Coordinates of C-alpha atoms and ligand atoms in Angstrom, one line a residue:
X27 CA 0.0 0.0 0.0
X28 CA 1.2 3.8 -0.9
X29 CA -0.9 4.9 1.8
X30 CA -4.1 4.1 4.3
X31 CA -6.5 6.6 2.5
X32 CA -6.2 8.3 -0.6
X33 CA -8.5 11.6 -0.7
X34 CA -9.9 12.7 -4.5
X35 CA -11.0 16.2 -3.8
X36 CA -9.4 19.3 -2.1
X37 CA -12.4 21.0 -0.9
X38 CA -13.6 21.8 2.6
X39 CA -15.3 18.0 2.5
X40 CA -12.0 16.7 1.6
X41 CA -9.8 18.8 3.9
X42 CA -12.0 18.6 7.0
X43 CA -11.4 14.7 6.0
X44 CA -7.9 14.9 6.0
X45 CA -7.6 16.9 9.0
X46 CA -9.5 14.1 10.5
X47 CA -7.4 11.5 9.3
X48 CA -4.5 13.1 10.1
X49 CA -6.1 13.3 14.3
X50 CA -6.2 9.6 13.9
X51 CA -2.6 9.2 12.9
X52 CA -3.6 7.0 9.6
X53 CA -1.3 7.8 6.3
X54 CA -3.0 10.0 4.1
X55 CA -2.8 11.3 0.5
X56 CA -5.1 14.0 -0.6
X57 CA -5.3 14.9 -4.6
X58 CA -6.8 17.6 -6.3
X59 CA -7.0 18.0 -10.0
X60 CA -7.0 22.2 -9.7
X61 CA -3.1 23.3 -10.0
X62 CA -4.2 26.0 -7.3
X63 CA -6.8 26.5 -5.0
X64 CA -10.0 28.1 -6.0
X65 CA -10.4 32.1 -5.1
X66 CA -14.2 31.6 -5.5
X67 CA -16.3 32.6 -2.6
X68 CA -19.0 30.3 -3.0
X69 CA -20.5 28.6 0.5
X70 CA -20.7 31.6 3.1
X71 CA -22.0 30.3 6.3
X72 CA -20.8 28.3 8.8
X73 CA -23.7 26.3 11.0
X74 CA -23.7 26.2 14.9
X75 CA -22.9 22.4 14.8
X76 CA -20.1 22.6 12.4
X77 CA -18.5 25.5 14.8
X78 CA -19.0 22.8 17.4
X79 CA -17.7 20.1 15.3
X80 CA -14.4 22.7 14.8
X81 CA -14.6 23.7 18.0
X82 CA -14.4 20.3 19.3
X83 CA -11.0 20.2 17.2
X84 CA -9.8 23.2 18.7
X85 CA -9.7 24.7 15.2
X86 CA -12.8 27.3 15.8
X87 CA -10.6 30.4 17.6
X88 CA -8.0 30.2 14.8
X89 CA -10.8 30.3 11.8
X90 CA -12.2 32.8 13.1
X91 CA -9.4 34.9 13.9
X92 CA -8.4 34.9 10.0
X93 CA -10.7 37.9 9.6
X94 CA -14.0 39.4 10.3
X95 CA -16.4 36.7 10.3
X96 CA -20.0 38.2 11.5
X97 CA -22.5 36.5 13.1
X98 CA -25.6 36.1 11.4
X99 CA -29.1 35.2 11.3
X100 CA -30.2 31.9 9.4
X101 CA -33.3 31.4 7.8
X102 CA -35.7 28.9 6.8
X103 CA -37.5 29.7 3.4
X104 CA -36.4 33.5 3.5
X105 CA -38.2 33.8 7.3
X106 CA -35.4 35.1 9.6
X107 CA -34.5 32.3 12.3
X108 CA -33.2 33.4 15.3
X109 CA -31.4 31.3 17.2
X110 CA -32.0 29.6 20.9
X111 CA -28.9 30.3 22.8
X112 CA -29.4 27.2 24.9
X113 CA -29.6 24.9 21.8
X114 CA -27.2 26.8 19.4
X115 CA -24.4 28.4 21.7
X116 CA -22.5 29.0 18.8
X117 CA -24.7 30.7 16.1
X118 CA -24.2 30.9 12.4
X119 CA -21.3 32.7 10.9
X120 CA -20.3 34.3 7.8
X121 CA -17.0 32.3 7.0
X122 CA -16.9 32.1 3.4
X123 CA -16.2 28.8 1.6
X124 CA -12.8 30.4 0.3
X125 CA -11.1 31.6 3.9
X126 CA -12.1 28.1 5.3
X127 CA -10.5 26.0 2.3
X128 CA -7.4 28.7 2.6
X129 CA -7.5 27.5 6.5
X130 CA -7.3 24.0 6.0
X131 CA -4.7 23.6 3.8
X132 CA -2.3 26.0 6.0
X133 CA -3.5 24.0 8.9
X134 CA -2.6 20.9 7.2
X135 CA 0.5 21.6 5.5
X136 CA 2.0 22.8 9.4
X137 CA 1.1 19.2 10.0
X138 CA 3.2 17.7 7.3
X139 CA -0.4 17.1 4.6
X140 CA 0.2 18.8 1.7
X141 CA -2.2 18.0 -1.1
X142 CA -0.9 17.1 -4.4
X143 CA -2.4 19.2 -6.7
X144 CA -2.6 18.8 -10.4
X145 CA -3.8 15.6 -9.9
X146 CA -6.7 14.3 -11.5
X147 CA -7.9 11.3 -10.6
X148 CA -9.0 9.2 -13.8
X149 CA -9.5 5.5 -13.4
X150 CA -10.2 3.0 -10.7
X151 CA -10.3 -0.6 -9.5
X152 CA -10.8 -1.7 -6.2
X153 CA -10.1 -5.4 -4.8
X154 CA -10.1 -7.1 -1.4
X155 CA -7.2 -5.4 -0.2
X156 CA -7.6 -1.8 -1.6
X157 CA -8.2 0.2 -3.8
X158 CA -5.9 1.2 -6.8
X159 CA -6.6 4.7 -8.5
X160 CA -5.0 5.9 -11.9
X161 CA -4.0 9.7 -12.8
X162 CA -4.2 11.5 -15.6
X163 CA -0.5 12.1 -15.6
X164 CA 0.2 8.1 -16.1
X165 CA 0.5 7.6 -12.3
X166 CA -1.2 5.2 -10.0
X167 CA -1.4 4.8 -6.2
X168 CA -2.6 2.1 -4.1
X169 CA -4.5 2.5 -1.1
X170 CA -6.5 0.7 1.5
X171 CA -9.5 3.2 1.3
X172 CA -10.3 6.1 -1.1
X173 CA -13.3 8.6 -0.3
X174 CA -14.4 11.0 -3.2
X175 CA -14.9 14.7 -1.9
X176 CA -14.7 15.2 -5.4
X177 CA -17.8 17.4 -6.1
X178 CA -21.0 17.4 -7.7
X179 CA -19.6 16.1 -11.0
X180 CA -17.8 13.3 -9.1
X181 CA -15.5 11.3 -11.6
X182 CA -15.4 8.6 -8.9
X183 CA -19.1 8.4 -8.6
X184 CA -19.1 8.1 -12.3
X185 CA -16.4 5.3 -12.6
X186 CA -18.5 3.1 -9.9
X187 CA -21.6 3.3 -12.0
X188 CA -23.3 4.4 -8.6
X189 CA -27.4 5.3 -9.2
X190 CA -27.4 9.1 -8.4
X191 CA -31.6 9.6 -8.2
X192 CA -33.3 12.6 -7.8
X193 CA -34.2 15.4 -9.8
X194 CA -32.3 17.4 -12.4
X195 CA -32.3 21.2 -12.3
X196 CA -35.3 22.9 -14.0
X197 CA -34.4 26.5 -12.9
X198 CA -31.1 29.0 -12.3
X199 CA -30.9 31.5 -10.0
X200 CA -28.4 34.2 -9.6
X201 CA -25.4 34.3 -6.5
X202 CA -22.8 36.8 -6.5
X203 CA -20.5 38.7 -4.2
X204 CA -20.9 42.2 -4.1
X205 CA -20.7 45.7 -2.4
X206 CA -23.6 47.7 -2.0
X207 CA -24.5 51.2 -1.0
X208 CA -27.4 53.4 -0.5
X209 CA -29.5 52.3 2.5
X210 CA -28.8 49.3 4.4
X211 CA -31.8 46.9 3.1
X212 CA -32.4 45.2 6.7
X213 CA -34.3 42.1 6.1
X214 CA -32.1 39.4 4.8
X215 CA -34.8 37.9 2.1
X216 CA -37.2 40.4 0.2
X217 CA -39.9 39.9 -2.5
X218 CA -41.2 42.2 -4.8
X219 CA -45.2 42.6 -5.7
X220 CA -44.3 40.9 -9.2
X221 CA -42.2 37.8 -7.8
X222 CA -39.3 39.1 -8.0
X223 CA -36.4 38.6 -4.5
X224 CA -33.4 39.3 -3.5
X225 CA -31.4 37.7 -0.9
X226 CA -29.1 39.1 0.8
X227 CA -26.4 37.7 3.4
X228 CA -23.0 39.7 4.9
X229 CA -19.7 37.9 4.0
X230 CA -17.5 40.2 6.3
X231 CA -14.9 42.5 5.7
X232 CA -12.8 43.6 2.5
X233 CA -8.5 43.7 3.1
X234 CA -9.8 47.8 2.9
X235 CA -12.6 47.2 5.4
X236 CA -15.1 47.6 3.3
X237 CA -18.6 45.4 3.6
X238 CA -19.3 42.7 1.2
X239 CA -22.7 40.6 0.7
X240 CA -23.2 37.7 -0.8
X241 CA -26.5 38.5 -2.8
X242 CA -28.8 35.9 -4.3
X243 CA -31.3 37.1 -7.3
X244 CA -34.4 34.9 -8.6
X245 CA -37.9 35.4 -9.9
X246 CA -39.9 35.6 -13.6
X247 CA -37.5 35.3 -16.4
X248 CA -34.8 35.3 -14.2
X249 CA -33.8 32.2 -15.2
X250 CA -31.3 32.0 -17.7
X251 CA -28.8 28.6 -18.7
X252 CA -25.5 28.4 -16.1
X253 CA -23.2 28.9 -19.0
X254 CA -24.7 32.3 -19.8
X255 CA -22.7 35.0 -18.1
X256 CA -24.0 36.8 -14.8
X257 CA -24.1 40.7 -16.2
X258 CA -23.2 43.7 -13.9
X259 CA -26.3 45.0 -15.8
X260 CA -28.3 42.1 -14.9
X261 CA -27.3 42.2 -11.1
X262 CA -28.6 46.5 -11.2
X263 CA -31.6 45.3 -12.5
X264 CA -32.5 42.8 -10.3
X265 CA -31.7 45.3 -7.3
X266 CA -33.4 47.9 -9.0
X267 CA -36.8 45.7 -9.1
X268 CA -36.4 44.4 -5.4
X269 CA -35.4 47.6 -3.5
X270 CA -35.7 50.5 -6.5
X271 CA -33.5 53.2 -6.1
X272 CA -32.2 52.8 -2.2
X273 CA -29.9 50.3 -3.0
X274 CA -26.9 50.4 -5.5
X275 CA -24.4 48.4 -6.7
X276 CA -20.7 49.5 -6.0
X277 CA -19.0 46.6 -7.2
X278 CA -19.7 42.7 -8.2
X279 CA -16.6 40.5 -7.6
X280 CA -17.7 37.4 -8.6
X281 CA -21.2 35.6 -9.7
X282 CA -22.8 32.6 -11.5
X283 CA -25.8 31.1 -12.2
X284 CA -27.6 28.2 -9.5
X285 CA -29.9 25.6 -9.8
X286 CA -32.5 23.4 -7.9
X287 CA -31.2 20.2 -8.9
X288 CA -31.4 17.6 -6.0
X289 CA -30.0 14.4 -6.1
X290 CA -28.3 11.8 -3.4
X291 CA -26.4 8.4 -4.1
X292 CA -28.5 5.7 -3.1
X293 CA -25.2 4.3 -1.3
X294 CA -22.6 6.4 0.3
X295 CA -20.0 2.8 0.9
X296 CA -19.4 0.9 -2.0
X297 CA -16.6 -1.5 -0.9
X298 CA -13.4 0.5 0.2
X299 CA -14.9 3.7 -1.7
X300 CA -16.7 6.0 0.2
X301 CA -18.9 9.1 -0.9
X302 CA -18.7 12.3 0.9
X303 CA -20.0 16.1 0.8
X304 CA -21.5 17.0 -2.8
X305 CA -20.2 14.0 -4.6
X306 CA -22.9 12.4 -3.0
X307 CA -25.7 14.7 -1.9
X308 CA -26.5 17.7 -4.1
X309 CA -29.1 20.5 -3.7
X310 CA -30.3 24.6 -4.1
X311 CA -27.4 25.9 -1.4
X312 CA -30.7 27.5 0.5
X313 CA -29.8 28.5 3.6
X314 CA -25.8 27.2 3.5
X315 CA -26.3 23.6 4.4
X316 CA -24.1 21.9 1.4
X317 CA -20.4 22.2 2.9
X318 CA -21.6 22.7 6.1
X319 CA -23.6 18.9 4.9
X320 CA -20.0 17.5 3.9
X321 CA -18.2 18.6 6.6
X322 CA -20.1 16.7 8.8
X323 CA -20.0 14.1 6.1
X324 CA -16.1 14.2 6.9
X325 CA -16.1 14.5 10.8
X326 CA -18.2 11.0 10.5
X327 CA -16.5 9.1 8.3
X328 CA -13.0 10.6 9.7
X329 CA -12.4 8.3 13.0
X330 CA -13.7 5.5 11.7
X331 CA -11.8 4.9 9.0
X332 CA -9.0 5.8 11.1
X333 CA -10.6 2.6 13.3
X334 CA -10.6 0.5 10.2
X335 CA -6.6 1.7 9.4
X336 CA -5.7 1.0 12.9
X337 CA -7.2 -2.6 12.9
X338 CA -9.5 -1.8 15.9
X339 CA -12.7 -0.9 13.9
X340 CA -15.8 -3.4 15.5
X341 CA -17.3 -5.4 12.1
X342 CA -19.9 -3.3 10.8
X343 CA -18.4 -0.1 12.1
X344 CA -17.7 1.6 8.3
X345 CA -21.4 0.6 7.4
X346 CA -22.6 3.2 10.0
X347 CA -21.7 6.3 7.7
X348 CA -24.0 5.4 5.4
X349 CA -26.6 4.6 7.9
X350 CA -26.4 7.7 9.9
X351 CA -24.8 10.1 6.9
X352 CA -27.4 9.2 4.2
X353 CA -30.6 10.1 6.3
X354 CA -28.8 12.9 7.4
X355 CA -28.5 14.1 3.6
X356 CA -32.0 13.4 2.7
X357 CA -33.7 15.7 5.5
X358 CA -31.1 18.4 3.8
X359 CA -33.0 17.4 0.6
X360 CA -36.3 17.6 2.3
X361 CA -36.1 20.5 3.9
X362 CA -34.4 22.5 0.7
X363 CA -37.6 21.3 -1.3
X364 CA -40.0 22.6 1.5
X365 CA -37.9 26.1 1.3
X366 CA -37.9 26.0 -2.0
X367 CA -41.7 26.0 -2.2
X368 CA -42.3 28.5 0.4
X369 CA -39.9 30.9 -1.0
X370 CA -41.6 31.0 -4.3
X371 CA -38.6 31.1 -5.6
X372 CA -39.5 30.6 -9.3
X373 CA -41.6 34.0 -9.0
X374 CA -44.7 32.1 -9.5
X375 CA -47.0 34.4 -7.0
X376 CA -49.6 31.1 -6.9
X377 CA -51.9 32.1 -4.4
X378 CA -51.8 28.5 -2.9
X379 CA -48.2 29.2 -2.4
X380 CA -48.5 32.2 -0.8
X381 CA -51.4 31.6 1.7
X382 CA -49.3 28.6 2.8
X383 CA -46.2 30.9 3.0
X384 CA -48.2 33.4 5.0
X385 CA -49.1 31.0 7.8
X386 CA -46.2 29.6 7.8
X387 CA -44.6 32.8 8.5
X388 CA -47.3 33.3 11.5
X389 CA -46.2 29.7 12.7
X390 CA -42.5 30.6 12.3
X391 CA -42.8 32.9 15.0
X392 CA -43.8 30.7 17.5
X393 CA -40.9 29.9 20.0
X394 CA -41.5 26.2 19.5
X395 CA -41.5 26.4 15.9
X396 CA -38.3 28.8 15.9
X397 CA -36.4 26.1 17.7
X398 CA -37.9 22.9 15.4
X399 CA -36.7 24.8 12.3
X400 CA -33.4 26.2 14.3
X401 CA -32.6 22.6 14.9
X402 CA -33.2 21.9 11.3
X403 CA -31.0 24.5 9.7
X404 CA -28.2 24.5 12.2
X405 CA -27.2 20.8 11.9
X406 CA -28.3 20.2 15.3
X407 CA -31.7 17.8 14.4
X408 CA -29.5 15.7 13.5
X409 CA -30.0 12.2 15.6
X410 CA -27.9 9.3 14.1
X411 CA -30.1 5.7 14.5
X412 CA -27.7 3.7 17.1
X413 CA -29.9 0.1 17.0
X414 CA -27.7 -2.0 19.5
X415 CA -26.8 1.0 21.9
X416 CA -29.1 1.9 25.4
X417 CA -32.3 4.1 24.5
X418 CA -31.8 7.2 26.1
X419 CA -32.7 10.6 25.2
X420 CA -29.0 11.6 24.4
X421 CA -27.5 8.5 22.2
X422 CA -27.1 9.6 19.1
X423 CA -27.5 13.6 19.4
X424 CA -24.4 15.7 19.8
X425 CA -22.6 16.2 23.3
X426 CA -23.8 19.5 25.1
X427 CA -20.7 21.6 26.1
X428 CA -21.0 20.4 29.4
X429 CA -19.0 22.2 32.4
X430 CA -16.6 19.6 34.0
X431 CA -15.5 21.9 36.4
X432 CA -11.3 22.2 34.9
X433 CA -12.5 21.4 31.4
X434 CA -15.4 21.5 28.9
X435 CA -16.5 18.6 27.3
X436 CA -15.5 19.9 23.6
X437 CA -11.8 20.4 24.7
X438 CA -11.7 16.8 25.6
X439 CA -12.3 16.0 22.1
X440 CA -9.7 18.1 20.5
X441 CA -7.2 14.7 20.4
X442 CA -10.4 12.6 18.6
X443 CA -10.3 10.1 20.9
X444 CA -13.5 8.5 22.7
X445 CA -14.5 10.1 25.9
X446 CA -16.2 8.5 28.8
X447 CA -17.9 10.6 31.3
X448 CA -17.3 9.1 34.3
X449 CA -18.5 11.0 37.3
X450 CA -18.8 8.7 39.9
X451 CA -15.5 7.1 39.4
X452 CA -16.5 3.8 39.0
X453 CA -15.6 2.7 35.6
X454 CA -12.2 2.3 36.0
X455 CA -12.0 -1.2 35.3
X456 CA -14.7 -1.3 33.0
X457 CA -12.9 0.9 30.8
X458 CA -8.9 0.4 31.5
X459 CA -8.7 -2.3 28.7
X460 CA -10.0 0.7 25.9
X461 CA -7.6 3.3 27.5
X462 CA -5.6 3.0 23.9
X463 CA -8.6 5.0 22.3
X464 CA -10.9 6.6 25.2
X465 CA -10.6 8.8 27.7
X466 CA -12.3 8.5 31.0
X467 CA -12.7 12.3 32.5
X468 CA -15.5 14.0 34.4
X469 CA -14.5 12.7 38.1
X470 CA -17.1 14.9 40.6
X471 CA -18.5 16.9 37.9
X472 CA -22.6 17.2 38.0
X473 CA -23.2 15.4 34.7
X474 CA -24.8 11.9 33.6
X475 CA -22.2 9.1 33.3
X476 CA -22.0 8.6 28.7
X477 CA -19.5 7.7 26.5
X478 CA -19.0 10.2 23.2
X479 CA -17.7 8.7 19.7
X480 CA -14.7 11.0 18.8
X481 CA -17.0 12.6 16.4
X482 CA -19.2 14.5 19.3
X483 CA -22.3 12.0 19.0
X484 CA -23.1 10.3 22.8
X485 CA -23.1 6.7 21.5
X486 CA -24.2 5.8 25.6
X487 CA -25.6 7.0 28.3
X488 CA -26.9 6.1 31.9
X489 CA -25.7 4.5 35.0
X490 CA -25.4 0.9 33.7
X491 CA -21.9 -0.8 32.9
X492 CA -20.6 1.2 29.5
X493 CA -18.5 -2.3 28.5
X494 CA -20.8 -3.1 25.9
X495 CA -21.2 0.1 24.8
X496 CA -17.2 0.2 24.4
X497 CA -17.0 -3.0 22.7
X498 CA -19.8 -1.9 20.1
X499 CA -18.4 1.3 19.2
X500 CA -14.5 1.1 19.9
X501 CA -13.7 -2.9 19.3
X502 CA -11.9 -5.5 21.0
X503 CA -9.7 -4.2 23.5
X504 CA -6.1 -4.9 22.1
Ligands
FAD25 C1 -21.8 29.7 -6.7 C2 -22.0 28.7 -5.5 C3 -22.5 29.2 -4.3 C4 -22.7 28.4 -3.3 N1 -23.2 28.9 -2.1 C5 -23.3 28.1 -1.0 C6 -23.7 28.6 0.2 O1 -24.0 29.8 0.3 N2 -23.8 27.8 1.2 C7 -23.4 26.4 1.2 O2 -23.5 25.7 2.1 N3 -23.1 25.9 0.0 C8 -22.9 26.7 -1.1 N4 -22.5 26.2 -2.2 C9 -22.2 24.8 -2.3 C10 -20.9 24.5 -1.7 O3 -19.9 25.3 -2.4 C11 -20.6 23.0 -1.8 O4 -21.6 22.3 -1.1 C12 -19.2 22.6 -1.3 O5 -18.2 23.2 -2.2 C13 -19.0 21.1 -1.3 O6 -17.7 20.8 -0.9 P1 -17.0 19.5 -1.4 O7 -15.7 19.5 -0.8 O8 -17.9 18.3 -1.2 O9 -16.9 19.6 -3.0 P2 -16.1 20.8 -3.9 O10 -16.0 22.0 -3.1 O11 -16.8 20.8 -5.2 O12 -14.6 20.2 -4.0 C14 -14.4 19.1 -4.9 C15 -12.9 19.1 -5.3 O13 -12.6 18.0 -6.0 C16 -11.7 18.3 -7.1 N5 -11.9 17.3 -8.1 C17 -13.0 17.0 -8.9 N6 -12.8 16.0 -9.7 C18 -11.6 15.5 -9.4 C19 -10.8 14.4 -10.0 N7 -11.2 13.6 -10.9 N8 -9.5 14.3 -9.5 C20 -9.0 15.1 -8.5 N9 -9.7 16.1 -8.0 C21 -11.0 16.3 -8.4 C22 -12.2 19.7 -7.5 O14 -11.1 20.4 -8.2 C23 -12.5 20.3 -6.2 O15 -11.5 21.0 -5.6 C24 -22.3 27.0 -3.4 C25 -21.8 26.5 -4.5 C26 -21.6 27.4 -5.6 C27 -21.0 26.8 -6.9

């Protein structure tokens, strides 16, 4: 073997992967076939469970000390969401896509990873004992385990003839980065009498301090092929419509053309190949859920393939990321189709459509409803199915930040080990024959006894003896 994994595809699925893999000590090689990094903005909001997920990695203070990263308020089908600061202690920020790639790879290139770039990843064939890839450039590598974070138009997806169902795109809208002036238009969605919106979203700071906004354009005749190019013309107009004359465009530094299609793989393992971030889920970016999506993708998939390169992995341990990653995906899909309804965003004005938005909007409102929707948006609904494990209300939801007294529960996971909460000190013995790959911390603190997967998720909780729960989840003891 030329390495444990083998990575195809740079972007923040890929790198989050990497930085994973590299937490588990397993050899990595990451490829991308770009010669440099792309300067593109695109995603521009980071979710309150991916902070925790970075957070958890210690990687959350240095992000966001790379510049001014706002925090903002999500939405749910244009309908500001603000956030419950006992559910989402770390709210949405604007990090675009392009500062968190940039982050990454200096991150991982301190630690030795560098990705080769240049590298495009052309053929395939997968046995047994690995997994062989083939290069354009002639090259070939071997490898125990390959995951494509190669994107939407995944060339490994293609080569594995994997079924990629959904629906294709039947309508563009516009997203581009720009500076605006005249008066500050305050709501972040905003429709016009004939259809038309606007969205708008801040993406922090300029190098001159100056702000910049991510600004997202649909309704009638709006929609035009991708390959057509986004006009400055086009973008004045569309304000213009929206907001008439109080808003202005200064400048557009970059913009294309988006579209509804939705798709996800019907498997995300298929042998030693794995799927991750938009090579296997795509959708309408509403509401910035597709890298935030991936990441999480990667933070899943990271430990245990680090379990599977480390020989520790329990039998059906690497089947779990499709079980808990793929229904993950599909409420993204779900809910993007339910926003993309309420939104209008075609410009239809169908009066069914808007009486249900209306009510919605009424329902949205509700505290109840705000935190439902909250939970939805912010990656924090999430609840992975854990059949075998004790039924309690915790298993398979993230760990709170709980107060240990000298530490919080998320530094514990910044080595991406297992933690077992131990509080009562009586698991000692229970546990001593895992100590290779968990942690047993919380002595006197006020909190249940659980044990927590390196990836944040309580895979056990309760007073009961945690052994099984540590063979389930972490193996045979060496
Ligand atoms: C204009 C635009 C705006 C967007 N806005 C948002 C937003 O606001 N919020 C949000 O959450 N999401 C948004 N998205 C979506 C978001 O950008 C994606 O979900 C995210 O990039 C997915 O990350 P990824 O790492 O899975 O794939 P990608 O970022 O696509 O990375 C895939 C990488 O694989 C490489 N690659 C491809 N094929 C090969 C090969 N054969 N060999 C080697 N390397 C290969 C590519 O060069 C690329 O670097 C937007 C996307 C676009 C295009």
């Amino acid at each position: 073997m030329d390495t444990d994994v083998l990575i195809v595809g740079a972007g923040p699925t890929g790198m989050t992967l990497a930085n994973e893999l590299l937490l588990a000590g397993v050899s990595t090689v990451l490829v991308d076939r770009l010669a440099q990094r792309s300067d593109l903005s695109r995603a521009g909001g980071v979710q309150s469970r991916t902070l925790e997920a970075l957070d958890q990695r210690g990687l959350l203070e240095p992000l966001l000390a790379t510049g001014d990263h706002p925090v903002a308020t999500g939405h749910f089908a244009g309908i500001p969401l603000p956030l419950q600061a006992e559910r989402h202690c770390l709210p949405w920020r604007s990090v675009p896509q392009v500062v968190i790639e940039g982050f990454f790879e200096r991150h991982l290139a301190a630690h030795g990873l560098h990705a080769r770039r240049g590298h495009e990843l052309v053929g395939l064939a997968q046995d047994d004992d690995g997994v062989t890839a083939a290069f354009a450039d002639g090259t070939a590598l071997r490898s125990r385990y390959l995951v494509a974070a190669d994107g939407a138009h995944s060339t490994v997806r293609s080569l594995l003839r994997a079924e990629f169902p959904g629906e294709p795109g039947t309508l563009t809208i516009v997203a581009a980065d720009v500076r605006l002036g005249g008066s500050d238009p305050s709501t972040a969605h905003t429709w016009s009498e004939d259809g038309h919106w606007a969205a708008l979203f801040p993406l922090g700071t300029d190098p001159r301090g100056r702000q910049l906004r991510r600004l997202v354009l649909g309704g009638p005749g709006r929609s035009l092929p991708r390959e057509v190019p986004v006009t400055e013309d086009e973008i004045r107009d569309g304000l213009r419509t929206v907001f008439g004359t109080r808003v202005e465009l200064l400048e557009l530094r970059y913009a294309r053309r988006i579209t509804n299609a939705s798709r996800q793989v019907e498997q995300y393992r298929h042998g030693r190949v794995f799927l991750a971030g938009d090579a296997a889920h795509v959708h309408l970016p509403l509401g910035a859920q597709g890298m935030n999506t991936g990441m999480q993708d990667a933070f899943n998939l990271g430990w245990k393939l680090g379990a599977a390169a480390h020989g520790w992995a329990p039998g059906n341990l690497l089947d779990t990321y499709h079980a808990e990653r793929h229904p993950a995906g599909a409420a993204v899909l779900r809910n993007v189709r339910a926003q993309s309804l309420l939104m209008d965003w075609a410009g239809t004005r169908d009066p069914e459509v808007l009486a249900a938005r209306e009510i919605f909007t009424a329902m949205a409102q509700l505290p109840q409803a705000q935190g439902y929707l909250g939970d939805l948006m912010s990656g924090m609904a999430v609840r992975y199915p854990m059949p075998g494990t004790t039924s309690h209300q915790l298993v398979g939801r993230p760990v709170p930040d709980l107060d240990l007294g000298p530490d919080r529960v998320h530094e514990l996971l910044r080595f991406g080990r297992g933690v077992l909460l131990d509080p009562a000190d009586r698991f000692a013995d229970a546990a001593g024959p895992w100590a290779d790959r968990v942690d047993r911390a919380g002595k006197g603190a006020g909190v249940e006894p659980m044990l927590i997967r390196p990836d944040g998720y309580v895979c056990w909780a309760g007073a009961d003896d945690p052994e099984a729960a540590l063979r389930h989840w972490f193996g045979e003891p060496r």
